[in-house]
Coordinates of C-alpha atoms and ligand atoms in Angstrom, one line a residue:
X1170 CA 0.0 0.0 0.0
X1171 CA 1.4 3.1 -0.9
X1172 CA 1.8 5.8 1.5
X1173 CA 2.8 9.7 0.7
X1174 CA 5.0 11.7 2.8
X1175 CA 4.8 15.5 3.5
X1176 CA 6.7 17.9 5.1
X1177 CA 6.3 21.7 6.4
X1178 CA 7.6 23.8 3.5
X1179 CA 6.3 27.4 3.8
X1180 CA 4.3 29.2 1.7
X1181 CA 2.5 27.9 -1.6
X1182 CA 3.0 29.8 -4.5
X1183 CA 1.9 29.1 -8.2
X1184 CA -1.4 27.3 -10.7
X1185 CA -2.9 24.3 -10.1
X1186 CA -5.5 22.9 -12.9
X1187 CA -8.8 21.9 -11.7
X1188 CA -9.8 18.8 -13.5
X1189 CA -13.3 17.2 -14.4
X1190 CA -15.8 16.4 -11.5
X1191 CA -15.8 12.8 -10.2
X1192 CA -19.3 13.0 -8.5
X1193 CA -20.3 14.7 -12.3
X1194 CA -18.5 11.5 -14.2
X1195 CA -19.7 8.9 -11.6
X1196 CA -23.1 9.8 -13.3
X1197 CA -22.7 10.2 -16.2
X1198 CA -21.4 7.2 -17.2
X1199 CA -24.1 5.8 -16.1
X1200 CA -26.5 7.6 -18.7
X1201 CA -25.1 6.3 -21.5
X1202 CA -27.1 2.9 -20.9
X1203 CA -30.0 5.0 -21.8
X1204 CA -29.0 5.0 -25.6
X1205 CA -28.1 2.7 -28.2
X1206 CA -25.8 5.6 -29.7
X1207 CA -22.1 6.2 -28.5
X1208 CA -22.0 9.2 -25.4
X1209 CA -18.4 10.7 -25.3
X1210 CA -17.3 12.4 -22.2
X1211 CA -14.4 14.8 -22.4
X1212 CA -12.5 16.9 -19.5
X1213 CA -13.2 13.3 -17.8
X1214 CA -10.7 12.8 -14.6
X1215 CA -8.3 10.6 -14.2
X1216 CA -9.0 8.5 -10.9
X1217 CA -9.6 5.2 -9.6
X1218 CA -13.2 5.6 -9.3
X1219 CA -13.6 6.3 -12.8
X1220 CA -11.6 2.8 -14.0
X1221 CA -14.2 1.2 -11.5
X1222 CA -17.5 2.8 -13.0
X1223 CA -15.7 1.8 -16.4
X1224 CA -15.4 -1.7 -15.0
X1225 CA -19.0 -2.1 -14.1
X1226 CA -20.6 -0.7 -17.3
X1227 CA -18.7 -3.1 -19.5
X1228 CA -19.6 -6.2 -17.6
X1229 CA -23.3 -5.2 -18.5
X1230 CA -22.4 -5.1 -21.8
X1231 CA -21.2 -1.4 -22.6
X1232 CA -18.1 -0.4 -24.3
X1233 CA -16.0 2.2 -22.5
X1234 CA -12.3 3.2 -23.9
X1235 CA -10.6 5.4 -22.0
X1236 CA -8.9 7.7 -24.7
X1237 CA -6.0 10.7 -24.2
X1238 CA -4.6 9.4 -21.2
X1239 CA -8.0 8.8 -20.1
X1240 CA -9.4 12.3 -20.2
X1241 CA -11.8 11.2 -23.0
X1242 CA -14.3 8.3 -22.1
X1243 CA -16.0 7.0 -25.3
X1244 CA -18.9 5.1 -24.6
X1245 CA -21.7 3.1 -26.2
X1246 CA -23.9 0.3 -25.3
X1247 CA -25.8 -0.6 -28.2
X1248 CA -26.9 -4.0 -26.4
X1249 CA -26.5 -4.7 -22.8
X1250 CA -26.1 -8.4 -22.8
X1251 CA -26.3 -8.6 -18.6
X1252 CA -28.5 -6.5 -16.4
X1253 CA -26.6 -7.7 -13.0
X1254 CA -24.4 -5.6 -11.1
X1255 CA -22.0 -7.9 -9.2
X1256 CA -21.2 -6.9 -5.7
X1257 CA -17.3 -7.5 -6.2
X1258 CA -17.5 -4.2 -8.5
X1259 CA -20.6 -2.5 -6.1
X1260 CA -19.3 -2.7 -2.9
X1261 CA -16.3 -1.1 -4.0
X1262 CA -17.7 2.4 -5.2
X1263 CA -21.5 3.3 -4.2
X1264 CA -22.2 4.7 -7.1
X1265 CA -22.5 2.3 -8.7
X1266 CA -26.3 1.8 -8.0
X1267 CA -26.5 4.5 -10.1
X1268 CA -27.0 2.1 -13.0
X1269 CA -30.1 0.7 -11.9
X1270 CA -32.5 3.8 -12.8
X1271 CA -30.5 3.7 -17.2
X1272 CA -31.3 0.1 -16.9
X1273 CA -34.9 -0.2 -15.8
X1274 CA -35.8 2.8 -18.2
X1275 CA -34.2 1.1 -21.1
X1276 CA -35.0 -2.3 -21.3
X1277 CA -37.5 -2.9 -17.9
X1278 CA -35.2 -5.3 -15.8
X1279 CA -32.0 -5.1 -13.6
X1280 CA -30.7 -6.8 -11.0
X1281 CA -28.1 -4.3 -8.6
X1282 CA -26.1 -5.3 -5.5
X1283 CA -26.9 -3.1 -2.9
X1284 CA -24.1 -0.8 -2.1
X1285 CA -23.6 -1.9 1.7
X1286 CA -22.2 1.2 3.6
X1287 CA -18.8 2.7 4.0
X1288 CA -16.7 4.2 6.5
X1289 CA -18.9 7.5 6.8
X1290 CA -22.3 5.9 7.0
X1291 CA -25.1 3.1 6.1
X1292 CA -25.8 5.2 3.2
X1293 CA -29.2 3.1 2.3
X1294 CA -30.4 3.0 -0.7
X1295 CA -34.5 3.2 -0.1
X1296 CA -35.5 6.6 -1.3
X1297 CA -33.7 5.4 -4.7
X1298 CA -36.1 2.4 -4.5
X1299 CA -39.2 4.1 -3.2
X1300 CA -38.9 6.5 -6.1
X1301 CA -38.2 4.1 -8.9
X1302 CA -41.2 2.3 -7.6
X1303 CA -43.7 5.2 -7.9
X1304 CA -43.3 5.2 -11.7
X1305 CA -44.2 1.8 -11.8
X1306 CA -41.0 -0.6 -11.0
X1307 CA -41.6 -3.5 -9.0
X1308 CA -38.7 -3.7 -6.8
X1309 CA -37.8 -7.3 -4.9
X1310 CA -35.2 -7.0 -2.3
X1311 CA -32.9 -10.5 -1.9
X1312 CA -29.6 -12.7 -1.2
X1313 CA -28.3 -9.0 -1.6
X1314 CA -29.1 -8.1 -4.5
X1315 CA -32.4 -5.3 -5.7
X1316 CA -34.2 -7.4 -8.4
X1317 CA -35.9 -4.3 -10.2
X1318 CA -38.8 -4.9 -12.9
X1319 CA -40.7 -2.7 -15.0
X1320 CA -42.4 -5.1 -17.3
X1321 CA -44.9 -2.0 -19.0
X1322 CA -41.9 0.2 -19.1
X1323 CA -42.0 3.1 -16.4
X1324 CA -45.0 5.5 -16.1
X1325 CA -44.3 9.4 -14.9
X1326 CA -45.5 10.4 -11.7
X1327 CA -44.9 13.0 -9.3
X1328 CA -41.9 11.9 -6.4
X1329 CA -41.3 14.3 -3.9
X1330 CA -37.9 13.2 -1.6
X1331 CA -37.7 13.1 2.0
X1332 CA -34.3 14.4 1.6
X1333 CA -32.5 15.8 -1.1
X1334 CA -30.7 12.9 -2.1
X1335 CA -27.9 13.5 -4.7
X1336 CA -27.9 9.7 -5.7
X1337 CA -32.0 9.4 -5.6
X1338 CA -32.0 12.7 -7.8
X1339 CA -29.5 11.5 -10.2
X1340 CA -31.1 7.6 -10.5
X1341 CA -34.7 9.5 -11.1
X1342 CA -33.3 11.7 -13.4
X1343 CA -32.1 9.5 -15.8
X1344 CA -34.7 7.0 -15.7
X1345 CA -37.6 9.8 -16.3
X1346 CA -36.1 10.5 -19.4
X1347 CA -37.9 6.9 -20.9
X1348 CA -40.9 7.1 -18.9
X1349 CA -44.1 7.7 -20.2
X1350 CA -45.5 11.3 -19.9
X1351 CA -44.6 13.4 -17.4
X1352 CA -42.4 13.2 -13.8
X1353 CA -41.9 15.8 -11.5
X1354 CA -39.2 15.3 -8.9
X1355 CA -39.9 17.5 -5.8
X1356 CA -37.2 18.3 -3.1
X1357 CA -34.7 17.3 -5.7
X1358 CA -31.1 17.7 -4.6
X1359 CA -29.4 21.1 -6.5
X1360 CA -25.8 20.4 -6.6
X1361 CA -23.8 21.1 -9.7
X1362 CA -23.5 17.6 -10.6
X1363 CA -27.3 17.6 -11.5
X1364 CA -27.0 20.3 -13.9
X1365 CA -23.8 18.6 -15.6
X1366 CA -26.6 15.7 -15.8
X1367 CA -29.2 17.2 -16.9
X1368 CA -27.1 19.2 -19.7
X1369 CA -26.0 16.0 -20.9
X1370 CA -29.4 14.2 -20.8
X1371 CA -30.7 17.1 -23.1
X1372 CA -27.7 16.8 -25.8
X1373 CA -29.5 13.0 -26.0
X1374 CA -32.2 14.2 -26.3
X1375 CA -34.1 14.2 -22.8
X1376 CA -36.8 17.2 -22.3
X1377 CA -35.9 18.6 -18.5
X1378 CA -36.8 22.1 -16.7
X1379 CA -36.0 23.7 -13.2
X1380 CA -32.7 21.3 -12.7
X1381 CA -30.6 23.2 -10.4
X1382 CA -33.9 23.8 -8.2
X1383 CA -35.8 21.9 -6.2
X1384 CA -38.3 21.0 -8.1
X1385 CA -37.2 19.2 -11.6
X1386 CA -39.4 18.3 -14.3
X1387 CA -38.9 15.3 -17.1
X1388 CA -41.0 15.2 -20.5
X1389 CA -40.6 11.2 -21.1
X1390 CA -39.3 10.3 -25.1
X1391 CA -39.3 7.2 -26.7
X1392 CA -35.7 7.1 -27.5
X1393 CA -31.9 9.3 -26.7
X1394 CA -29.6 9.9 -28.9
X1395 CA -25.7 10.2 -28.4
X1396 CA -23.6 13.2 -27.4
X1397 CA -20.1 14.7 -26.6
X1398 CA -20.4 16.1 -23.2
X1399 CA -17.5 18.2 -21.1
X1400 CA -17.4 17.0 -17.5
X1401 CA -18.2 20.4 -15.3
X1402 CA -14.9 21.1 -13.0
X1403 CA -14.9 19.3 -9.6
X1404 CA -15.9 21.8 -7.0
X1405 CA -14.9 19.4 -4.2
X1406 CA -11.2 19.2 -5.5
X1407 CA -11.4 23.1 -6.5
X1408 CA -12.2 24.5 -2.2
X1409 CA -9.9 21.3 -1.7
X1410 CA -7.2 23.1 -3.4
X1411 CA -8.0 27.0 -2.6
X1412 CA -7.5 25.9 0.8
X1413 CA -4.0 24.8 0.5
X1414 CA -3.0 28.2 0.5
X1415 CA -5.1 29.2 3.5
X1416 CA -3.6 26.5 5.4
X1417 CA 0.3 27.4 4.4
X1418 CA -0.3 31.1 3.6
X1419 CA 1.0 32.4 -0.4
X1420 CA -0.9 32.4 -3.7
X1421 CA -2.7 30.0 -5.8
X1422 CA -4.8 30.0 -8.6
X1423 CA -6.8 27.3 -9.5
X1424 CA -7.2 27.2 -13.1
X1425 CA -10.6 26.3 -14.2
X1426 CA -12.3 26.7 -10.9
X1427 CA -15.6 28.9 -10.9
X1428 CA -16.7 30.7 -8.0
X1429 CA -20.5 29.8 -8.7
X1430 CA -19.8 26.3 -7.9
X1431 CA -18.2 27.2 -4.3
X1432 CA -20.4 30.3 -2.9
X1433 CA -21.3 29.0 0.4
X1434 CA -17.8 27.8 0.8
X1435 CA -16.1 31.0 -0.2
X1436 CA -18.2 33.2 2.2
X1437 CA -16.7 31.0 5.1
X1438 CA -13.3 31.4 3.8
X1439 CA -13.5 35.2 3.6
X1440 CA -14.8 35.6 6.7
X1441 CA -12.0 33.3 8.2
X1442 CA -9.7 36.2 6.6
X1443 CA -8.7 34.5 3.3
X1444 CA -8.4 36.5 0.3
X1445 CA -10.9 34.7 -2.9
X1446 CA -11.0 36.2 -6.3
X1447 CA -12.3 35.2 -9.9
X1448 CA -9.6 35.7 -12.3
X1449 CA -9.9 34.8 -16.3
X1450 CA -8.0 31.5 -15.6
X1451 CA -10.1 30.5 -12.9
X1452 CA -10.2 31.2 -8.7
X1453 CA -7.4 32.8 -6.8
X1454 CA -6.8 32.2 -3.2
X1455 CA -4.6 34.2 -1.3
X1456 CA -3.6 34.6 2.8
X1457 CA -0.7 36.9 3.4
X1458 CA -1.2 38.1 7.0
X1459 CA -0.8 35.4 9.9
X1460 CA -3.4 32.9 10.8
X1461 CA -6.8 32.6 9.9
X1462 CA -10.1 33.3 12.4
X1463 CA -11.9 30.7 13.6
X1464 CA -15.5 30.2 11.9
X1465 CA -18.2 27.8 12.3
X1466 CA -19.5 25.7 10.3
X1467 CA -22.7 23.4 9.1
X1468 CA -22.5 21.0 6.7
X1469 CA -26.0 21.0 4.0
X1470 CA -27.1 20.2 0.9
X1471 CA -25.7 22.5 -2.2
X1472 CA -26.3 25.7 -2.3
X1473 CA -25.5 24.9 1.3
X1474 CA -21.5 24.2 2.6
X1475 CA -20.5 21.2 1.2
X1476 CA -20.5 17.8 3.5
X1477 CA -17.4 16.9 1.2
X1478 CA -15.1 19.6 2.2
X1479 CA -15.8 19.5 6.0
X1480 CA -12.5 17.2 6.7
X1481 CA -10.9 19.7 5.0
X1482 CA -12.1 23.4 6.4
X1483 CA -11.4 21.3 10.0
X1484 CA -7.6 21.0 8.6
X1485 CA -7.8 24.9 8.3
X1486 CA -9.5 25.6 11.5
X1487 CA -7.2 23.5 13.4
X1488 CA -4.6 26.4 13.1
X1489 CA -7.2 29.3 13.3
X1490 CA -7.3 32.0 16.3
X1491 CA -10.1 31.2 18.0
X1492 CA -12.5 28.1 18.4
X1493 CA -14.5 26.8 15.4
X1494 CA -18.0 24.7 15.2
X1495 CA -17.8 21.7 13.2
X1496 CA -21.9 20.4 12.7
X1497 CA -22.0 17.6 10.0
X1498 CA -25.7 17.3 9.4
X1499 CA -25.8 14.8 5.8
X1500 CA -23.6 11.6 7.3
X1501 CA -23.7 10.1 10.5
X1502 CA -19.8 9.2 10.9
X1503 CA -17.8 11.6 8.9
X1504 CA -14.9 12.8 11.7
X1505 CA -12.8 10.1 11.6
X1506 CA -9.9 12.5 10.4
X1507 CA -10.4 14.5 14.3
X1508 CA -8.1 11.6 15.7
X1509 CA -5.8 11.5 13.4
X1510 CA -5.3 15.5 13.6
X1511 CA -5.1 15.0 17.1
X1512 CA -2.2 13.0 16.8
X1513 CA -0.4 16.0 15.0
X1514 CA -1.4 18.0 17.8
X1515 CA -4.7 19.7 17.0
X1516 CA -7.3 20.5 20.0
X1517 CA -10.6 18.7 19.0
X1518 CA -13.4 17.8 20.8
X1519 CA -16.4 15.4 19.2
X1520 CA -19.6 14.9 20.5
X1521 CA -21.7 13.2 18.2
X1522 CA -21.8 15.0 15.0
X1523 CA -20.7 18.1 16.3
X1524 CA -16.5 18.8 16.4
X1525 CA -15.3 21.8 18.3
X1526 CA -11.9 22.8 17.3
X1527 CA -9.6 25.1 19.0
X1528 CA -7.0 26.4 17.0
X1529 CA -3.0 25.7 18.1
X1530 CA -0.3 27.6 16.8
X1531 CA 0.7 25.1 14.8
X1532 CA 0.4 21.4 14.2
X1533 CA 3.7 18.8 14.4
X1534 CA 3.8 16.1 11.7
X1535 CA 3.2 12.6 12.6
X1536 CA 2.6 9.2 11.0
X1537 CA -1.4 9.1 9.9
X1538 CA -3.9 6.8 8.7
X1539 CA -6.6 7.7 5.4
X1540 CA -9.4 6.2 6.2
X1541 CA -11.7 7.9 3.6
X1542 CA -11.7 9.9 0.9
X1543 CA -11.9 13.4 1.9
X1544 CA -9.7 12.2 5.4
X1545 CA -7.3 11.5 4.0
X1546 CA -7.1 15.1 2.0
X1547 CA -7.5 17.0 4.6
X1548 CA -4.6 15.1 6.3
X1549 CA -2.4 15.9 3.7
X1550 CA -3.6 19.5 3.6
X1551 CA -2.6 19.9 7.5
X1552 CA 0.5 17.9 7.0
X1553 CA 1.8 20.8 4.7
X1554 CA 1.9 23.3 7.1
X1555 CA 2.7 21.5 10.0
X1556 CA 6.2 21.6 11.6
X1557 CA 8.0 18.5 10.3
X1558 CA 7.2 15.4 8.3
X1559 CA 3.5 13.7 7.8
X1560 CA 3.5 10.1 6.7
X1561 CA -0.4 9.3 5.4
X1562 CA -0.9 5.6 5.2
X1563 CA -3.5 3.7 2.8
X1564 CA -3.3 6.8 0.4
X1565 CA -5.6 4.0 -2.2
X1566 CA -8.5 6.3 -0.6
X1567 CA -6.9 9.5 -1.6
X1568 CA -6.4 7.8 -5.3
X1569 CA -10.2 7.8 -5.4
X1570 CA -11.0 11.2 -5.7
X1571 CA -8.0 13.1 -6.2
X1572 CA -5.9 12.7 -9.2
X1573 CA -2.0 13.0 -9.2
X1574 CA -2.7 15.0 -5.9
X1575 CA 1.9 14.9 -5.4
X1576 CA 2.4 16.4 -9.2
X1577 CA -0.6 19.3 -8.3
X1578 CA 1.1 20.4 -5.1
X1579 CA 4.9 19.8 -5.3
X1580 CA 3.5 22.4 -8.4
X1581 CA 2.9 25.0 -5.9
X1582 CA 5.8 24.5 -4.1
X1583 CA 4.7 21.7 -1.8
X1584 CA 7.3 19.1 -0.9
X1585 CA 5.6 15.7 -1.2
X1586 CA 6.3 12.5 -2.2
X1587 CA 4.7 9.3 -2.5
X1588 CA 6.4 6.1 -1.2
X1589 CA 5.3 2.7 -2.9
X1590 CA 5.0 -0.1 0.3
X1591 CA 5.3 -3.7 -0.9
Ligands
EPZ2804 C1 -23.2 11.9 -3.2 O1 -23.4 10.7 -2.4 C2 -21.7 12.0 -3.4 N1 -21.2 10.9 -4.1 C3 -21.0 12.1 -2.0 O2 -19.6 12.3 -2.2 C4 -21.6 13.3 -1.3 O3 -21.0 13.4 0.0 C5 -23.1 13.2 -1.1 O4 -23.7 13.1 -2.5 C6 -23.7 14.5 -0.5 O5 -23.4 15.6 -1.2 C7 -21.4 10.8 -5.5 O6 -21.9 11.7 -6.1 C8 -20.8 9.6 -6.2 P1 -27.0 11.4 -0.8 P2 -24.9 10.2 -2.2 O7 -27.9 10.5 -1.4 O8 -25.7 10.3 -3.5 C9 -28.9 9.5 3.1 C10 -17.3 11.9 -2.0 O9 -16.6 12.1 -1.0 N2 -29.7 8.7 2.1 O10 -27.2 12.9 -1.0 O11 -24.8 8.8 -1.7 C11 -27.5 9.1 3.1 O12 -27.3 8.0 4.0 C12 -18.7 11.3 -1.8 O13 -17.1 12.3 -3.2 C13 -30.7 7.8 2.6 O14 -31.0 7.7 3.8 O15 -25.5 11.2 -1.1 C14 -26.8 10.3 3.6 O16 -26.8 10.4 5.0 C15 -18.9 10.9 -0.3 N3 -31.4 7.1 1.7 C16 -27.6 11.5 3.0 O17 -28.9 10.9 2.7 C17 -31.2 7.1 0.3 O18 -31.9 6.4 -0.4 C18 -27.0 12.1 1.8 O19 -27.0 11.1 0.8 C19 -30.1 8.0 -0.1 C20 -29.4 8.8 0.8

């Protein structure tokens, strides 16, 4: 397992390019099941969970090539010859039940794994279900496995969430586009990812108003057509990165971020003292003058501050003056970076899903462990400032979401390495 070392260096200095949202490509993929014609997806990143989606989709049948150093994702599935999503591939990537809505809609039958949970939470599955069963699925829970059938095809009907479920939205979305007549999905989830979704469902071909809101409704067709779609920039890696030079001080601009896709986000970085500008190139992220104020925080969904880049604000706030407010309010176990700050000296105090954090001078760098995705970032994020080297362990978690993470920073003036463990 590989691990990656890092080690106090000053300030950051320099550009580093924002690439293609994961959480936009993790469904997309998917849509192309919806059509018999080939859906090409360029500014595609270049991560593990991406080779995994890819995986999936051509054991149902799909063809997926991975062109320009996999930036380009070339897709078609003129005939799925399976409908069943293995667990091996599902219980490696949750997203993955994100095929079940394309597969339904297009040819009536699918048999999914359910996702199990992962480190931050159960993450069930039912609202998914319960919504796909409302326009006329019959839905058969067994050894595992969702047995989905839609023998008439799927009807519209009005779905209204009892949470705005990124995942639900998403799997609704797509499979409304084949329904017959009209859905309307009510307390649909806004995030940026559902606009990249629904832009690329109406190249196909779909009919779609109000996504982006909370209410988003679908004009069912008979058949989609292909596309070429550009992946929207990934705002999770975009505040990932603007607060590298919050947490070590200097100037970075990351090229192809938008503002728009950060607001809430910015607003807590500016009023933690952090200069944020929109430039031609992208966002520009500066802190000049000594450490950042403390601010509280409460994690919601978009336009709301981001659950994904809570690990990572925590990094910042663990060398801000003051104490800071921590409230994660979308997953029921997503602290498990505190103790590893801890060990680098941060003041943290959990209770529940609320972390109090009371910033230190400055943290000391010590052997960590990754234990998710957006941990393990924000380890490395506080590992850059702090006094002395950071070893991150099981980095395979960082892989997932973040792509050449070593080549991005050491960019800036990081110094980071990774370290290949036989
Ligand atoms: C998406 O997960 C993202 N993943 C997550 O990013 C992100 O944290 C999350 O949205 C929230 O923004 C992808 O897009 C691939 P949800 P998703 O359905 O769709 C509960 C990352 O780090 N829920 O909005 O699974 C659920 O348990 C990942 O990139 C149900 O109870 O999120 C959670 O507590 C992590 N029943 C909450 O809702 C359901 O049927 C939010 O889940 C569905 C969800």
């Amino acid at each position: 397992m590989d691990s990656i070392i890092v080690t106090g260096n000053g300030p950051l200095n320099g550009q580093i390019p924002i690439a293609g949202a994961k959480n936009a490509c993790l469904t997309l993929m998917p849509a192309t099941l919806l059509s018999e014609e080939p859906l090409t997806l360029t500014n595609a990143p270049r991560l593990s969970d991406i080779r995994t989606m890819s995986a999936l989709l051509q054991s149902l049948g799909a063809e997926v090539s991975q062109l320009q150093d996999g930036k380009v994702l070339a897709m078609s599935s003129h005939a799925l010859d399976n409908h069943r999503a293995e667990y091996d591939i599902v219980r490696k990537m949750r997203a993955s039940i994100l095929v079940l809505g394309p597969m339904l809609a297009r040819d009536g039958h699918a048999v999914v794994s359910l996702p199990g949970g992962c480190a931050i939470g159960a993450r069930p599955v039912d609202m998914h279900l319960r919504a796909l069963e409302q326009l006329g699925a019959e839905m058969d829970l067994r050894d595992g496995y969702v047995h989905a059938r839609a023998p008439k095809g799927l009807k519209g009907a009005t779905v209204e969430f009892p949470f705005a479920s990124v995942g639900a939205t998403e799997n609704l979305l797509m499979a409304a586009t084949l329904a017959r007549g009209t859905t309307q999905l009510k307390n649909a989830a806004r995030e940026p990812e559902i606009v990249d979704l629904a832009r690329c469902l109406e190249r196909m071909g779909a009919q779609i108003q109000g996504a982006g809101t909370d209410t988003i409704t679908v004009q069912g067709v008979d058949r989609l057509g292909g596309a070429t779609h550009p992946v929207v920039a990934d705002r999770i890696e975009l505040g990932t990165y603007m607060l590298a030079p919050a947490v070590c001080g200097g100037e970075v601009e990351c090229l192809g971020g938008n503002l728009e896709l950060v607001g809430t986000f910015v607003d807590k970085l500016q009023e933690a003292g952090v200069e944020v500008s929109q430039t031609q190139a992208g966002v520009k992220v500066a802190r000049r003058n000594g450490r950042v104020r403390a601010v509280d925080v409460t994690t919601a969904p978009f336009p709301g501050f981001p659950t994904d880049l809570q690990a990572q604000m925590m990094a910042l706030m663990c060398t801000a003056e003051g104490t800071s407010v921590l409230e994660e309010r979308i997953f029921e176990n997503r602290f498990m970076h505190a103790p590893e700050l801890m060990r680098m000296g941060a003041r943290i105090d959990v209770q529940g899903g609320v972390a109090t954090v009371t910033g230190v001078e400055r943290l000391k760098g010590a052997p960590v462990m990754a234990t998710d995705l957006r941990a393990s970032i924000s380890l490395i994020l506080a590992g850059l400032a702090a006094e002395g080297e950071t070893i991150v362990n099981r980095v395979y978690h960082l892989d997932r979401g973040y792509e050449r993470v070593e080549e991005k920073l050491s960019g800036v003036g990081a110094k980071i390495e990774r370290v290949n463990e036989q």
